[in-house]
Coordinates of C-alpha atoms in Angstrom, one line a residue:
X1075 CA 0.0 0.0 0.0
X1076 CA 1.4 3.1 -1.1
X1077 CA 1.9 5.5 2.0
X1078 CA -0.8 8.4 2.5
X1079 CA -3.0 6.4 0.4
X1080 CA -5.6 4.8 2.6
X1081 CA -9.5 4.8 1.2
X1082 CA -12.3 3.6 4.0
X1083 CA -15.5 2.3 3.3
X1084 CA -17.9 4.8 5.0
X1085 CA -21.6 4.6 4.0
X1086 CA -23.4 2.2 1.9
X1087 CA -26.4 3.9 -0.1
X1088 CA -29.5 2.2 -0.5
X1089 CA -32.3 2.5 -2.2
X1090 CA -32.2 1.9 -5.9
X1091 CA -34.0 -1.2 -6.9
X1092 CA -31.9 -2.3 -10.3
X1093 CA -28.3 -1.6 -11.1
X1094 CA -26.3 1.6 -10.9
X1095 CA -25.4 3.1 -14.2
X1096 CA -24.0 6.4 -12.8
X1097 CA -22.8 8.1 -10.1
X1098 CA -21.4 11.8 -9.9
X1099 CA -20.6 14.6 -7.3
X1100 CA -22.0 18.2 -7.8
X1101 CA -19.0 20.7 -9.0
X1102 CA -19.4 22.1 -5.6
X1103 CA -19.0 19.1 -3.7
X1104 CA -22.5 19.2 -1.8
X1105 CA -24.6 16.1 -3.4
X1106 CA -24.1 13.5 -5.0
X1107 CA -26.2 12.1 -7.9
X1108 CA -26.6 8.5 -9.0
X1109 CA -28.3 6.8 -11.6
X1110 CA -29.8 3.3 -11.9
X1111 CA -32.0 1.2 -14.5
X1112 CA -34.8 1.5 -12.0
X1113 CA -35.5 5.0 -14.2
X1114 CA -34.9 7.1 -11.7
X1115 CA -31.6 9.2 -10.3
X1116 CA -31.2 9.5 -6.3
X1117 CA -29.7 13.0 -5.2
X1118 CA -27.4 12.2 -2.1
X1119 CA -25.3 14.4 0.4
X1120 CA -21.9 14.1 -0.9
X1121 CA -20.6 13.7 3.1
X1122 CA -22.9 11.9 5.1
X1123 CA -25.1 10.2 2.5
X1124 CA -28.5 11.5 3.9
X1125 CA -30.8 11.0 0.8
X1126 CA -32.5 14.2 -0.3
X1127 CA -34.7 13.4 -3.4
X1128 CA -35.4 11.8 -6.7
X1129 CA -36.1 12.4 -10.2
X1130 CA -38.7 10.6 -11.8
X1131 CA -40.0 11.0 -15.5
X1132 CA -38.1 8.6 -17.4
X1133 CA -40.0 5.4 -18.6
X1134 CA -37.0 3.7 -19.3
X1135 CA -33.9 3.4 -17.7
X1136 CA -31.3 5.9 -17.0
X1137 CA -28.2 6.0 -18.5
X1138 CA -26.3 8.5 -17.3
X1139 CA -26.5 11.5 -15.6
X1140 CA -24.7 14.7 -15.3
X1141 CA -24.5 18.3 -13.0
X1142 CA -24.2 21.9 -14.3
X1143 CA -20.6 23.7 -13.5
X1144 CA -23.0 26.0 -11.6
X1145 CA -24.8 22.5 -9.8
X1146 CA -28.4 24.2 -10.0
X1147 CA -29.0 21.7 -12.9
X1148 CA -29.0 17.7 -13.5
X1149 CA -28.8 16.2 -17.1
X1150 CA -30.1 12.6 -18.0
X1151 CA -29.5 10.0 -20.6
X1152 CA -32.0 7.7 -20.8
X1153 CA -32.8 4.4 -23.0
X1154 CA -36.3 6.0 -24.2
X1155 CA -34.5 7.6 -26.4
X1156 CA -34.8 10.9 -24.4
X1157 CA -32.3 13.3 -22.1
X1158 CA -33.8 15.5 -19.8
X1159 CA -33.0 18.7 -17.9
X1160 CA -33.9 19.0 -14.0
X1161 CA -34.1 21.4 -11.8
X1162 CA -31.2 20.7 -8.6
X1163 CA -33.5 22.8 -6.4
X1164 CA -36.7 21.1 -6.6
X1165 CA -36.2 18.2 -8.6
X1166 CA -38.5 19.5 -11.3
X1167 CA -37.8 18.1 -14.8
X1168 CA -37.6 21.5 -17.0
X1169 CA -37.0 19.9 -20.9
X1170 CA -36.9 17.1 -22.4
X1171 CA -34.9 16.6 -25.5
X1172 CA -35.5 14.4 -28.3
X1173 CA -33.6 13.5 -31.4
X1174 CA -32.1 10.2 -30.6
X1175 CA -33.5 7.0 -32.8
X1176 CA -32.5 4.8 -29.8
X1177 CA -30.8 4.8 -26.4
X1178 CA -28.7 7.8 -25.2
X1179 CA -26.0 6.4 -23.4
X1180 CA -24.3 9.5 -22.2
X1181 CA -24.5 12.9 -21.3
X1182 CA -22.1 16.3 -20.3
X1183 CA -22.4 19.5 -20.0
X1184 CA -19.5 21.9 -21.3
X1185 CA -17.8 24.2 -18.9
X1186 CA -19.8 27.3 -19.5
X1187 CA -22.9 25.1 -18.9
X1188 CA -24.9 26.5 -21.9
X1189 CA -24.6 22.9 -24.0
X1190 CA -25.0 19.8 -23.6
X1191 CA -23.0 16.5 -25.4
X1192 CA -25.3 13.4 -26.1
X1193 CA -23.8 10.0 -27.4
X1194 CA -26.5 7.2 -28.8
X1195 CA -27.3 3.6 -29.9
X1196 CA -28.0 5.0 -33.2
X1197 CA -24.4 5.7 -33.7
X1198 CA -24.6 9.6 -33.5
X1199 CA -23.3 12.1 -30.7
X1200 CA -25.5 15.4 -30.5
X1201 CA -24.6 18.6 -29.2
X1202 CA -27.5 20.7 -28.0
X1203 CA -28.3 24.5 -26.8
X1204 CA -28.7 24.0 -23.1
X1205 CA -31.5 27.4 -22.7
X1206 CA -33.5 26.5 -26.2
X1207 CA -33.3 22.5 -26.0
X1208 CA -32.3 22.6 -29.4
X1209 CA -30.1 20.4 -31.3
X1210 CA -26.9 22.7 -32.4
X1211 CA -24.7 19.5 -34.0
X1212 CA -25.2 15.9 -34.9
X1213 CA -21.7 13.9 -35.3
X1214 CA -23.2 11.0 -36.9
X1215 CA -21.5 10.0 -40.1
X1216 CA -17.7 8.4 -39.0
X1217 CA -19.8 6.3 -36.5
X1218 CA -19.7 3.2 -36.9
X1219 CA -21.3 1.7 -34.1
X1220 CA -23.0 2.9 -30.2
X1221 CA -21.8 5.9 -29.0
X1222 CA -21.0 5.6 -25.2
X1223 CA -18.8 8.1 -24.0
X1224 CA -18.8 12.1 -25.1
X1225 CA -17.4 14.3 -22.5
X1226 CA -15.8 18.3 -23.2
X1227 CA -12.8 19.7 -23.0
X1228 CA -11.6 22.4 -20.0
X1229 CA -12.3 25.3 -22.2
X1230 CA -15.1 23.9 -23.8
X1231 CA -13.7 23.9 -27.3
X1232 CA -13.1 20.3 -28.3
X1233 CA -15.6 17.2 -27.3
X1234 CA -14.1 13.8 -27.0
X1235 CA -16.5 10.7 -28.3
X1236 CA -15.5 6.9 -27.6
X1237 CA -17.8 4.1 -30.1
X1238 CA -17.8 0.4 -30.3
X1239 CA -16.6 0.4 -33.3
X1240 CA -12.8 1.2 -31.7
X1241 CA -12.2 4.4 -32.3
X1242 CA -12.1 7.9 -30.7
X1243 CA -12.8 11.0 -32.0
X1244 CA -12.1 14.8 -31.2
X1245 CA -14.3 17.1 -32.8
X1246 CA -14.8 21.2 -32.9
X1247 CA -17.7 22.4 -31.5
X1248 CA -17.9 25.0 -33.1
X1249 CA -18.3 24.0 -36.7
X1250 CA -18.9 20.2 -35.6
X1251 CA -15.8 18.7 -37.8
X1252 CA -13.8 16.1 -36.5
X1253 CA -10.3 17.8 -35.6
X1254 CA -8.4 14.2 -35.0
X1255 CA -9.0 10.7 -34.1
X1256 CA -7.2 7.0 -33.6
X1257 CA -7.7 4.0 -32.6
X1258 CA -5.5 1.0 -31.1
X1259 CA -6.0 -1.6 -33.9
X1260 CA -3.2 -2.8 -36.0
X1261 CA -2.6 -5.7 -38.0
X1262 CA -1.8 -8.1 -35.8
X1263 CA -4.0 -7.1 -32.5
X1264 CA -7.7 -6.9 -33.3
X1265 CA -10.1 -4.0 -32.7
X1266 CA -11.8 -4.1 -29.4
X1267 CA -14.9 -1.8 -29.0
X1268 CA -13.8 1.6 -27.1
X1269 CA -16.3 1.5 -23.8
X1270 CA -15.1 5.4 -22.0
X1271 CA -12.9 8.3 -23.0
X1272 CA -12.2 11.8 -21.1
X1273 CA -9.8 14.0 -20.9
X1274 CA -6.7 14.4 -18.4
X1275 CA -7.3 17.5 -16.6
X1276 CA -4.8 19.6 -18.5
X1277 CA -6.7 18.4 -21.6
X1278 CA -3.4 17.4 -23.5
X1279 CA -4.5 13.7 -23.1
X1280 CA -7.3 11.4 -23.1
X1281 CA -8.0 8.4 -20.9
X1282 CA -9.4 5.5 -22.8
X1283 CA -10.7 2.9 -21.8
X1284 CA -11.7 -1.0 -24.1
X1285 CA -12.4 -4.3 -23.8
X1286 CA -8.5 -5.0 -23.8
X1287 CA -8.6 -4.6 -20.2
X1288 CA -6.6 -1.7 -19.9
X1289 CA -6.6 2.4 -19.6
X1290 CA -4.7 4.0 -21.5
X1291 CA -3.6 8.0 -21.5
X1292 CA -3.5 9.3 -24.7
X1293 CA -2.1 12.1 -26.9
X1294 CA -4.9 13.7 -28.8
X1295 CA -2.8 14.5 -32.1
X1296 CA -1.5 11.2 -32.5
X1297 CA -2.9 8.8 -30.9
X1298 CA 0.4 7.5 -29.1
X1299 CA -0.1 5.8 -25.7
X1300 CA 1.7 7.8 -23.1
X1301 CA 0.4 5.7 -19.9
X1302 CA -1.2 2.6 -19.5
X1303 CA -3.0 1.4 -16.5
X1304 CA -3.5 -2.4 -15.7
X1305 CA -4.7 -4.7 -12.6
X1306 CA -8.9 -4.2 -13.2
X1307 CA -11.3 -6.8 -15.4
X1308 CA -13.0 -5.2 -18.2
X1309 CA -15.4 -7.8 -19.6
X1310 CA -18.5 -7.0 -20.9
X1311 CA -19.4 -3.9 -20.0
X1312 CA -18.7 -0.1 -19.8
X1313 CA -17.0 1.3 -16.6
X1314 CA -16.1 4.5 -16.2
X1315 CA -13.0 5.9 -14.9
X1316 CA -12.6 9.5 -12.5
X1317 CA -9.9 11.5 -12.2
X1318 CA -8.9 12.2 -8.3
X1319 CA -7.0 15.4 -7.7
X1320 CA -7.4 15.9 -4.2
X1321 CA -3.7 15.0 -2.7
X1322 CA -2.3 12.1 -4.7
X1323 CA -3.0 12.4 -8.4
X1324 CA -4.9 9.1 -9.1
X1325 CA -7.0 7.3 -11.6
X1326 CA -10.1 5.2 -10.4
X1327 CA -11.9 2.7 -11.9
X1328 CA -14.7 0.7 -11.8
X1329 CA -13.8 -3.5 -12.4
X1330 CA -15.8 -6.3 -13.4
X1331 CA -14.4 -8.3 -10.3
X1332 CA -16.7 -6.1 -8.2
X1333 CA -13.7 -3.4 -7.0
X1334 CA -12.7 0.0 -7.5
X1335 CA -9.3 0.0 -8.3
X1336 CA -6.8 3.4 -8.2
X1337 CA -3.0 4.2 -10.2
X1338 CA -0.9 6.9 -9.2
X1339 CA -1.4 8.9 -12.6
X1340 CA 2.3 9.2 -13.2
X1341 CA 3.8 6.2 -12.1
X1342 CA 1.2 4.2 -13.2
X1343 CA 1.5 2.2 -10.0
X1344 CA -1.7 0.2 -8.4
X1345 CA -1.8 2.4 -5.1
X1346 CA -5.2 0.6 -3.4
X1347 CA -8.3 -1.8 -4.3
X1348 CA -11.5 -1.2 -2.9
X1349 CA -13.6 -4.1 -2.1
X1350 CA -17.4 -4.6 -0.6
X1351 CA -19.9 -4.4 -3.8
X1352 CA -21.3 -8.0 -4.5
X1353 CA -21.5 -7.6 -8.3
X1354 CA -19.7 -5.7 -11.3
X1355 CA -18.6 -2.0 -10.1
X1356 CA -19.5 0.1 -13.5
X1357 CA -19.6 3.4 -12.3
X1358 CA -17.2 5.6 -10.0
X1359 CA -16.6 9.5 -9.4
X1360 CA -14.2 11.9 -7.9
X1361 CA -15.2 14.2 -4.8
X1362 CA -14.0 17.6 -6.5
X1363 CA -12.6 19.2 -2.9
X1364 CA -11.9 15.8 -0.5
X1365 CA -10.6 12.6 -0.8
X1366 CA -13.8 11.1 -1.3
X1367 CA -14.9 8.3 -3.8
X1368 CA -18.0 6.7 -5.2
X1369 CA -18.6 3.6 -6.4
X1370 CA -21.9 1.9 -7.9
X1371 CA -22.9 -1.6 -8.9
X1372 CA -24.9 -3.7 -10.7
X1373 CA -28.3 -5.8 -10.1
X1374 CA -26.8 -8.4 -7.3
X1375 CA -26.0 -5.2 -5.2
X1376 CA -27.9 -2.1 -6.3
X1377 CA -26.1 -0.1 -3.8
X1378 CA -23.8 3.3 -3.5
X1379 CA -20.6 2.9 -1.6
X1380 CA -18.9 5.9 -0.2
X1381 CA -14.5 5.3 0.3
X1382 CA -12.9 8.0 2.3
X1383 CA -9.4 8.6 3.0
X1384 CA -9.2 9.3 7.1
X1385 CA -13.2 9.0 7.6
X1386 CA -13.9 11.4 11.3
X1387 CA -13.9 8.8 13.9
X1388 CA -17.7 8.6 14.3
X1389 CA -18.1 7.0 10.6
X1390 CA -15.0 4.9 11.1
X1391 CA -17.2 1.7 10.8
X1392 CA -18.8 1.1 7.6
X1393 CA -22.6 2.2 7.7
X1394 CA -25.7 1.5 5.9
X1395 CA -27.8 4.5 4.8
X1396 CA -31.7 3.4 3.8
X1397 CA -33.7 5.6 1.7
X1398 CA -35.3 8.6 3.9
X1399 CA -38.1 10.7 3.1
X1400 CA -36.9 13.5 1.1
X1401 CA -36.4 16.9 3.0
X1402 CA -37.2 19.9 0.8
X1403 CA -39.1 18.0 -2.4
X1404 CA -41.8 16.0 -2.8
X1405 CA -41.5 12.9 -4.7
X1406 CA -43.7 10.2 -6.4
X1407 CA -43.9 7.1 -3.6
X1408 CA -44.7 4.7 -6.2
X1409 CA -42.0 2.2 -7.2
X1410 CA -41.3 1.4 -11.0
X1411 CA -39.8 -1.3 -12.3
X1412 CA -38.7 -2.0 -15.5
X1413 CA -36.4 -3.8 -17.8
X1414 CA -34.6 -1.0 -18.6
X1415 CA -31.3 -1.6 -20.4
X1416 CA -28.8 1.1 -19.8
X1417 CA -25.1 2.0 -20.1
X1418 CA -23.9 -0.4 -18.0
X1419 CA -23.9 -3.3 -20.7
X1420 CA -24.5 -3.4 -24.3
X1421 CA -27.8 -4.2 -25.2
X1422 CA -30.0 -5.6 -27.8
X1423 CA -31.5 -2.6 -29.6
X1424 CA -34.4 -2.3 -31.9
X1425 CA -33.3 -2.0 -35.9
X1426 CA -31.5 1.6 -36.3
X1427 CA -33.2 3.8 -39.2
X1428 CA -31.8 3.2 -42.5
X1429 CA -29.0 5.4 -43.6
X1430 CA -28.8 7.6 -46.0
X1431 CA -28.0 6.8 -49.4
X1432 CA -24.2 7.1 -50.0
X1433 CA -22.5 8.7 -52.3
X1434 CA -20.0 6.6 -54.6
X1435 CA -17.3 7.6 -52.6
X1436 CA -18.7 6.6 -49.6
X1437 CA -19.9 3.2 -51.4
X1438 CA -16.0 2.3 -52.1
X1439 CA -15.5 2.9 -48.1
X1440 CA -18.0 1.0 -47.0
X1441 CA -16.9 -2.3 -49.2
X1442 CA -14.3 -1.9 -47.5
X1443 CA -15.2 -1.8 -44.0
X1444 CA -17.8 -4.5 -44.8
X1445 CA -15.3 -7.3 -43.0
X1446 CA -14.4 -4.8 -40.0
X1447 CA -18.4 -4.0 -39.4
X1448 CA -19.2 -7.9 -39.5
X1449 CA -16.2 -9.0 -36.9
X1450 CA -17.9 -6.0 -34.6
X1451 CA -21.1 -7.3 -34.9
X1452 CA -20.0 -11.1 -34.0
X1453 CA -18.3 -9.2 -30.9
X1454 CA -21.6 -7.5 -29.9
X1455 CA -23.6 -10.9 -30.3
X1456 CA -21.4 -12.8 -28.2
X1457 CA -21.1 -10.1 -25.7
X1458 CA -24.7 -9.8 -25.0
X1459 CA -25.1 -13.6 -25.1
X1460 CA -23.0 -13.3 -22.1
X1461 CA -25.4 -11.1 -20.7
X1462 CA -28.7 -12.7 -21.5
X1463 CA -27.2 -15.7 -19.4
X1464 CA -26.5 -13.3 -16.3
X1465 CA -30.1 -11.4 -17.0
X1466 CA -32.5 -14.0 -17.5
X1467 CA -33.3 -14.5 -13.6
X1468 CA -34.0 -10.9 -13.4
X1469 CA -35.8 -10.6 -16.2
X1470 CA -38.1 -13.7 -14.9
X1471 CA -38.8 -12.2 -11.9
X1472 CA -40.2 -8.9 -14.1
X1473 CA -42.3 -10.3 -16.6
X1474 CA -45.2 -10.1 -13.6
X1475 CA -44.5 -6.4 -13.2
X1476 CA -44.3 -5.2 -16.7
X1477 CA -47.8 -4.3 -17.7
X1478 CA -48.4 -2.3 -14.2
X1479 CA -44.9 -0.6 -15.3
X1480 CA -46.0 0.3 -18.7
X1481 CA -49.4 2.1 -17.2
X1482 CA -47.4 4.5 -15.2
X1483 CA -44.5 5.3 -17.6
X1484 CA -47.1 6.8 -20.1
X1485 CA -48.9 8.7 -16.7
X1486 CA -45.4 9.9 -16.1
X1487 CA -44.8 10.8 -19.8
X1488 CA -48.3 12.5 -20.3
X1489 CA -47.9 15.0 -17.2
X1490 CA -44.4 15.7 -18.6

């Protein structure tokens, strides 16, 4: 154990009834925000883990979620094809935006807060005008497959979008033209789908993160690996990764061995893993001013697990936090469940629309990405075969449910 490095498991957050998909602090280090495939998203304090209230609107569920710089707003992604805008004051949702043909896996705001970066099962990233709720750019064409990762740079310039189909691209915002991309594929190592990507904090590299099983810190011009970050699983399905800037400079991830594991950013050493979830740890996040980490799980756990380095004596011992009533927002009582697919693994989607009609050019390319599109879908297939095994007691015990489920996600749409 690396000395001055010494995370505690503090509070355990309950309350979400299906897996976590998401979890991130508020840029001013009061809440915390996580989000599940229950369709819902749980607002937290980000120190003693007293739950203050929920959003509810989605019918499917959620994908991802994100704050505001200013953290009087929450963004959602959500697999009804939908992000919404909230209110962090009263949990009011305030616009709904729709474009999307299928899922929306992610979803950022840019520093100055006035746009908003969506990535999609349809293969498309959209930027949109945060005030109007319209859609400014759609980054469609180059994909090849899901979007799952589209995150800003620090000035807001430059957004960052990672696909399954292996590579990653940096585009303008202002004109919405890629500026430069790469990918890890040569001739001898084959392409493995590209699951998260975000910049370092100086914004001269990108973390990325595949189904290789490692992280890797990138240069944005060409692609070269600088870092590379080993130790964690990464089967099956997207984890994200946080930056930790408080003290140490560390990486943290998520694993598919049910830990959160963290590298010293510049020696690339292993400095600690966090154990206690009881399924795949998909989602983690960063306290902005402590040295304080989340951590959220999938369907055999369902929890929030909050890791502090030297936790005040009192909260030494690990506790468990049940859901409270809300303090300053009223909330909708009634449980949903649903067989939400979100983020967390790659799912089965309906057909995507038809493309457009190429142009001769673009006919020659696509012959000959015909072999490199197939191999990715064979990947997909035996990926979510995986999953289907893993699902199919959850998705039993659902079946009963899904009819009552269906009746209140269109009440909840209507009143939207």
């Amino acid at each position: 154990m690396a000395q001055g490095l010494d995370y505690k498991p503090v509070r355990v957050l309950k309350g979400h009834k299906m897996a976590i998909s998401s979890v991130r602090f508020s840029p001013n280090g009061k809440w915390l925000a996580s989000a599940s495939n229950d369709r819902t998203v749980r607002v937290w304090d980000a120190y003693n883990g007293d739950y203050q209230f929920s959003l509810v609107g989605h019918s499917l569920g959620i994908s991802d979620v994100a704050w505001s710089p200013d953290s009087s707003m929450l963004a959602t992604a959500s697999d009804d094809n939908t992000a919404c805008l909230w209110s962090a004051e009263n949990g009011r949702r305030q616009k709904t935006l729709k474009g999307h043909t299928n899922f929306v896996m992610c979803i950022n705001f840019n520093p100055k807060g006035n746009l908003l970066a969506t990535g999609s099962f349809d293969h498309s990233a959209k930027i949109w005008d945060v005030e109007g709720g319209a859609c400014i750019h759609t980054l469609g064409a180059p994909h090849k497959d899901l979007v799952v990762s589209s995150n800003f740079n620090n000035d807001g310039s430059k957004l960052v979008t990672a696909s399954f189909d292996g590579v990653v691209r940096i585009w303008e915002v202002a004109t919405g033209q890629i500026a430069y991309f790469f990918s890890f594929s040569r001739a001898d190592v084959p392409t493995h789908p590209v699951c998260y990507a975000n910049w370092s904090p100086n914004s001269k590299f990108v973390l990325v993160g595949s189904f290789d099983g490692t992280w890797k810190l990138t240069n944005i011009k060409t692609g070269e690996v600088q870092r590379q970050y080993i130790g964690h699983s990464f089967n099956d399905y997207c984890i994200f990764a946080a930056f930790s800037l408080t003290g140490r400079k560390c990486i943290v991830s998520g694993s598919s061995d049910k830990r959160v594991y963290i590298w010293d950013i510049n020696t690339q050493q292993l400095l600690q893993v966090l154990e206690g979830h009881k399924d795949v740890v998909v989602a983690v996040a960063a306290h902005p001013n402590e040295s304080i980490i989340a951590s959220g799980a999938l369907d055999a756990d369902n929890n929030v697990r909050l890791w502090r380095i030297n936790p005040v004596e009192e909260n030494e011992e690990e506790e468990e936090v049940e859901e409270e009533k809300p303090r300053n927002v009223k909330r909708n009582n009634q449980r949903k469940e649903t067989q939400s697919r979100s983020r967390v693994k790659a799912p089965s989607p309906p057909p995507p629309p038809p493309p457009p009609e190429p142009s001769s050019s673009e006919e020659e390319e696509d012959e000959e990405t015909d072999e490199e599109t197939l191999q990715q879908i064979q990947r997909l297939q035996q990926l979510q075969q995986l999953q289907q095994l893993k699902r199919m007691t959850q998705q039993e015990e659902s079946e009963d449910n899904n009819s009552s489920a269906s009746a209140s996600s269109n009440s909840d749409s209507g009143s939207s």
